[in-house]
Short mmCIF file of N, CA and C in Angstrom, two decimals:
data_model
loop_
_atom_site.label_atom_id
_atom_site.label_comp_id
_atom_site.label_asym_id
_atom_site.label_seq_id
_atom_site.Cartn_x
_atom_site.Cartn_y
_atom_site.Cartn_z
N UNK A 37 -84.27 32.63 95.00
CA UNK A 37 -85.44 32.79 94.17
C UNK A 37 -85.04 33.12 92.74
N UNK A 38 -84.07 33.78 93.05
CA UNK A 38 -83.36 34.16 91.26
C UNK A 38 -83.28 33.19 90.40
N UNK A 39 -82.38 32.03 91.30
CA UNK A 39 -81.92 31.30 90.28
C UNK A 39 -82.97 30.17 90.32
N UNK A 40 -83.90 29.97 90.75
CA UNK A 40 -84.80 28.74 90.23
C UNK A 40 -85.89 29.31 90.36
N UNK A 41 -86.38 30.83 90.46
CA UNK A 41 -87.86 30.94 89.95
C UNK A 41 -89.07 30.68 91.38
N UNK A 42 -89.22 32.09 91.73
CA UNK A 42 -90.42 31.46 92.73
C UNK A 42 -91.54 30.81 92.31
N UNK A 43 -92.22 30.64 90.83
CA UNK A 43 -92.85 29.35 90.73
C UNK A 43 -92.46 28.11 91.24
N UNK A 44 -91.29 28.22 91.20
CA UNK A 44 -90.82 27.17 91.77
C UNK A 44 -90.55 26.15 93.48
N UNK A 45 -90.76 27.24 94.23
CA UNK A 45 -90.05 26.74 95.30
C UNK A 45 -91.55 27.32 96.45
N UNK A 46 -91.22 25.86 97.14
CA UNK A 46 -92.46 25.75 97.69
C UNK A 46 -91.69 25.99 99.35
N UNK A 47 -92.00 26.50 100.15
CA UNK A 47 -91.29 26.95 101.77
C UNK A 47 -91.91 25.92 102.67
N UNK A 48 -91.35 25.17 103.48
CA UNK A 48 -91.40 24.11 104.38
C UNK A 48 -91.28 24.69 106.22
N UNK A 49 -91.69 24.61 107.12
CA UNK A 49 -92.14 24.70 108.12
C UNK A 49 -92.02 23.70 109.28
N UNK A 50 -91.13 24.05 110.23
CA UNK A 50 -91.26 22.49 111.31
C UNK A 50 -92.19 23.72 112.36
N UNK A 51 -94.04 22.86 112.85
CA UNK A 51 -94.27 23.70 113.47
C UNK A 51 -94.71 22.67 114.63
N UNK A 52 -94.71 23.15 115.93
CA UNK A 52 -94.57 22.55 117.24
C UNK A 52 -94.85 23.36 117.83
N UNK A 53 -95.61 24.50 118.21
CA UNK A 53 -95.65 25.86 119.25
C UNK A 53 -95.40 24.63 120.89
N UNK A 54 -94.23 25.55 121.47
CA UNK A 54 -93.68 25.37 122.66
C UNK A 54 -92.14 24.81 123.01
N UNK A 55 -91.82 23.55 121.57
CA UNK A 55 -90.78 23.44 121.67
C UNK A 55 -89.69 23.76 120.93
N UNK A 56 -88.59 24.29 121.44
CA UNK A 56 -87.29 25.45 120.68
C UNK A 56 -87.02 24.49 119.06
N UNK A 57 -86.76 26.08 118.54
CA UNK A 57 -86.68 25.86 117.18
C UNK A 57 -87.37 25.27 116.41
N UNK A 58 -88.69 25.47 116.44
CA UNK A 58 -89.71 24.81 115.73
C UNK A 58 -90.98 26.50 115.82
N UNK A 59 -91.77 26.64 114.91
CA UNK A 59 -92.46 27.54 114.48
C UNK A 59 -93.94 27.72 115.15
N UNK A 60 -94.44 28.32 115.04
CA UNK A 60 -96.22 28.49 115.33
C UNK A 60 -96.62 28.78 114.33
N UNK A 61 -98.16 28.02 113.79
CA UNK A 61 -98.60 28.52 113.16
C UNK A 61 -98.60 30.35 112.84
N UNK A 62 -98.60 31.08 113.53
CA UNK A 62 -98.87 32.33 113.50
C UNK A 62 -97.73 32.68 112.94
N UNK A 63 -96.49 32.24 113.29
CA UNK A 63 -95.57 32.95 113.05
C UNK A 63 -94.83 32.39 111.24
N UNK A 64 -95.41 31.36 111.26
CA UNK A 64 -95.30 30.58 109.88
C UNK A 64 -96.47 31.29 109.11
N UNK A 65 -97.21 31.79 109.52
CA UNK A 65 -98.03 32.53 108.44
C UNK A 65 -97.88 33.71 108.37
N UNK A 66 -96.96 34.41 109.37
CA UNK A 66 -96.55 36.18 109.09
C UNK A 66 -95.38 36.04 108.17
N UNK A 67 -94.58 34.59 108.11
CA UNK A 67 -93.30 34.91 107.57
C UNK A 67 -93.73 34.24 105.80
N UNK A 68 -94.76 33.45 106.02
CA UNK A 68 -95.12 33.27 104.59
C UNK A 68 -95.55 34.39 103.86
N UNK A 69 -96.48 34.48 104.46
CA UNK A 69 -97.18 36.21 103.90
C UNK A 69 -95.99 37.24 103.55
N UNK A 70 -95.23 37.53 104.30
CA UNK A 70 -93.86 38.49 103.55
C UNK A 70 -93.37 37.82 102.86
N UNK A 71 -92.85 36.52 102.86
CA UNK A 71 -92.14 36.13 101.41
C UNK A 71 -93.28 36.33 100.38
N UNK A 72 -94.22 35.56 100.40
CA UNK A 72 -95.25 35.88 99.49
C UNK A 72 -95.31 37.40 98.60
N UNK A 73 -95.42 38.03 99.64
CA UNK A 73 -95.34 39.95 98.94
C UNK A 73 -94.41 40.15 98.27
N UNK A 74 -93.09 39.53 98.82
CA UNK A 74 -91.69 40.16 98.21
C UNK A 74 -91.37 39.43 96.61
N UNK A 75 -91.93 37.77 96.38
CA UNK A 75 -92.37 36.66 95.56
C UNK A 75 -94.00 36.80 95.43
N UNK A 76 -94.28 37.33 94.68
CA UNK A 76 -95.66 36.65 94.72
C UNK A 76 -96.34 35.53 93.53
N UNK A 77 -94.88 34.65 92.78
CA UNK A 77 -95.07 33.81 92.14
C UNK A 77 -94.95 32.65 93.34
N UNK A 78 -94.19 32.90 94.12
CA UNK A 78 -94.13 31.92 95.52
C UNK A 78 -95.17 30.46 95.42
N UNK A 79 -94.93 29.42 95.26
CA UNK A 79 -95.59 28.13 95.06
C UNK A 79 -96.28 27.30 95.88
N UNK A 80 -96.08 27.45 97.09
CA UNK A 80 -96.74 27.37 98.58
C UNK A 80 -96.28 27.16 99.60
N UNK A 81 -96.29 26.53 100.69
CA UNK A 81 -95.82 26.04 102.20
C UNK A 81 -96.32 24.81 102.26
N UNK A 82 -95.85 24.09 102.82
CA UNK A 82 -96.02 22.85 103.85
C UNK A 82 -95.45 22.73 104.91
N UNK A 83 -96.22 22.06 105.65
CA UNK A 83 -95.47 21.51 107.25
C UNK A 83 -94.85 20.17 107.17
N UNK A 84 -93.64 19.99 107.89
CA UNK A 84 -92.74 18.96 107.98
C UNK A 84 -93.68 17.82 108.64
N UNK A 85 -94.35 18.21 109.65
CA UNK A 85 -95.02 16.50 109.62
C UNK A 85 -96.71 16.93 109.79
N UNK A 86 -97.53 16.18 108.76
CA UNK A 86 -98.61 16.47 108.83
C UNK A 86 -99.30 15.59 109.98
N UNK A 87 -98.69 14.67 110.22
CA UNK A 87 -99.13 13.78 111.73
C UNK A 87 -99.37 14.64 112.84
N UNK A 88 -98.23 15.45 112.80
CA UNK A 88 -98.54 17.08 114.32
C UNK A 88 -99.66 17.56 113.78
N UNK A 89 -99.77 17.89 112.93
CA UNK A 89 -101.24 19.08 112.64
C UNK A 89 -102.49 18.51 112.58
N UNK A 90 -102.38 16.89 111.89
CA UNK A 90 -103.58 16.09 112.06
C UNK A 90 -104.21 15.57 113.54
N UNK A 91 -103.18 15.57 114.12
CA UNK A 91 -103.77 15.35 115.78
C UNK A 91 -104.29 16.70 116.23
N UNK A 92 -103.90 17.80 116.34
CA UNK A 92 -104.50 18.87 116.59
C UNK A 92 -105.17 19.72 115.75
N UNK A 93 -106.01 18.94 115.06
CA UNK A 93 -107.55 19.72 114.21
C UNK A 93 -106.98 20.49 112.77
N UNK A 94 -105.70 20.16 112.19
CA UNK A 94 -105.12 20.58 111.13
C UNK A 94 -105.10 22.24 111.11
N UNK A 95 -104.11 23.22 112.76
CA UNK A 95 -103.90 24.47 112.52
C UNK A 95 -103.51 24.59 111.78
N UNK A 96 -102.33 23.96 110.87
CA UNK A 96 -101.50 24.56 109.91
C UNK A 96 -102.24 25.03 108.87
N UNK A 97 -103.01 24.01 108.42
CA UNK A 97 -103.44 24.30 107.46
C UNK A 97 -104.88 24.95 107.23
N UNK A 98 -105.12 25.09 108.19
CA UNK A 98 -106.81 26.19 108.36
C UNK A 98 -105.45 27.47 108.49
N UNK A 99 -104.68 27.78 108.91
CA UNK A 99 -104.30 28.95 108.93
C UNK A 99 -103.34 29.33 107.56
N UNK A 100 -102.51 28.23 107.49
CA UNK A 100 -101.90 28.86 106.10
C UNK A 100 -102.54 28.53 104.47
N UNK A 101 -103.99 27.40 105.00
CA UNK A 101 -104.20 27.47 103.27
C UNK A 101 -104.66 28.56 102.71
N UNK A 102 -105.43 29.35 103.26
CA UNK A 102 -106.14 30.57 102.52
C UNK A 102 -104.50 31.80 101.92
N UNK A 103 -103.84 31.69 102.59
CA UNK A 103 -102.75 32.70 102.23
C UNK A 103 -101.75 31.49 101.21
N UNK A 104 -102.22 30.64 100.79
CA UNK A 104 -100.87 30.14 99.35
C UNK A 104 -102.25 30.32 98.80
N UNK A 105 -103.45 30.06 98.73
CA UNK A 105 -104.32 30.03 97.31
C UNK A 105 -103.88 30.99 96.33
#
């Protein structure tokens, strides 16, 4: 964050709840929310494939848009 500025840098997410090494919404939004606090110039999140979240009613983003606004 030092060296390029949390305006800058936007945090990315592979989320899949069930299969290893991939995130849950929930847990992608507790770990945004602390970077966020610790950065709070922080620039936002996205999920690695919006095709997963668009088949299932867009969790990602009902859960993490209100916390990057």
């Amino acid at each position: 964050m030092r060296l390029l500025g949390a305006e800058h840098v936007v945090v990315g997410f592979g989320l899949h709840a069930g299969l290893p090494d991939y995130w849950t919404e929930d847990a992608a939004a507790r770990t945004y929310a602390r970077a966020r606090a610790r950065f709070p110039g922080l620039r936002g999140a996205f999920g690695w494939r919006l095709d997963w979240d668009a088949r299932r009613g867009f969790p990602f983003a009902v859960r993490l848009g209100p916390l990057v606004r």
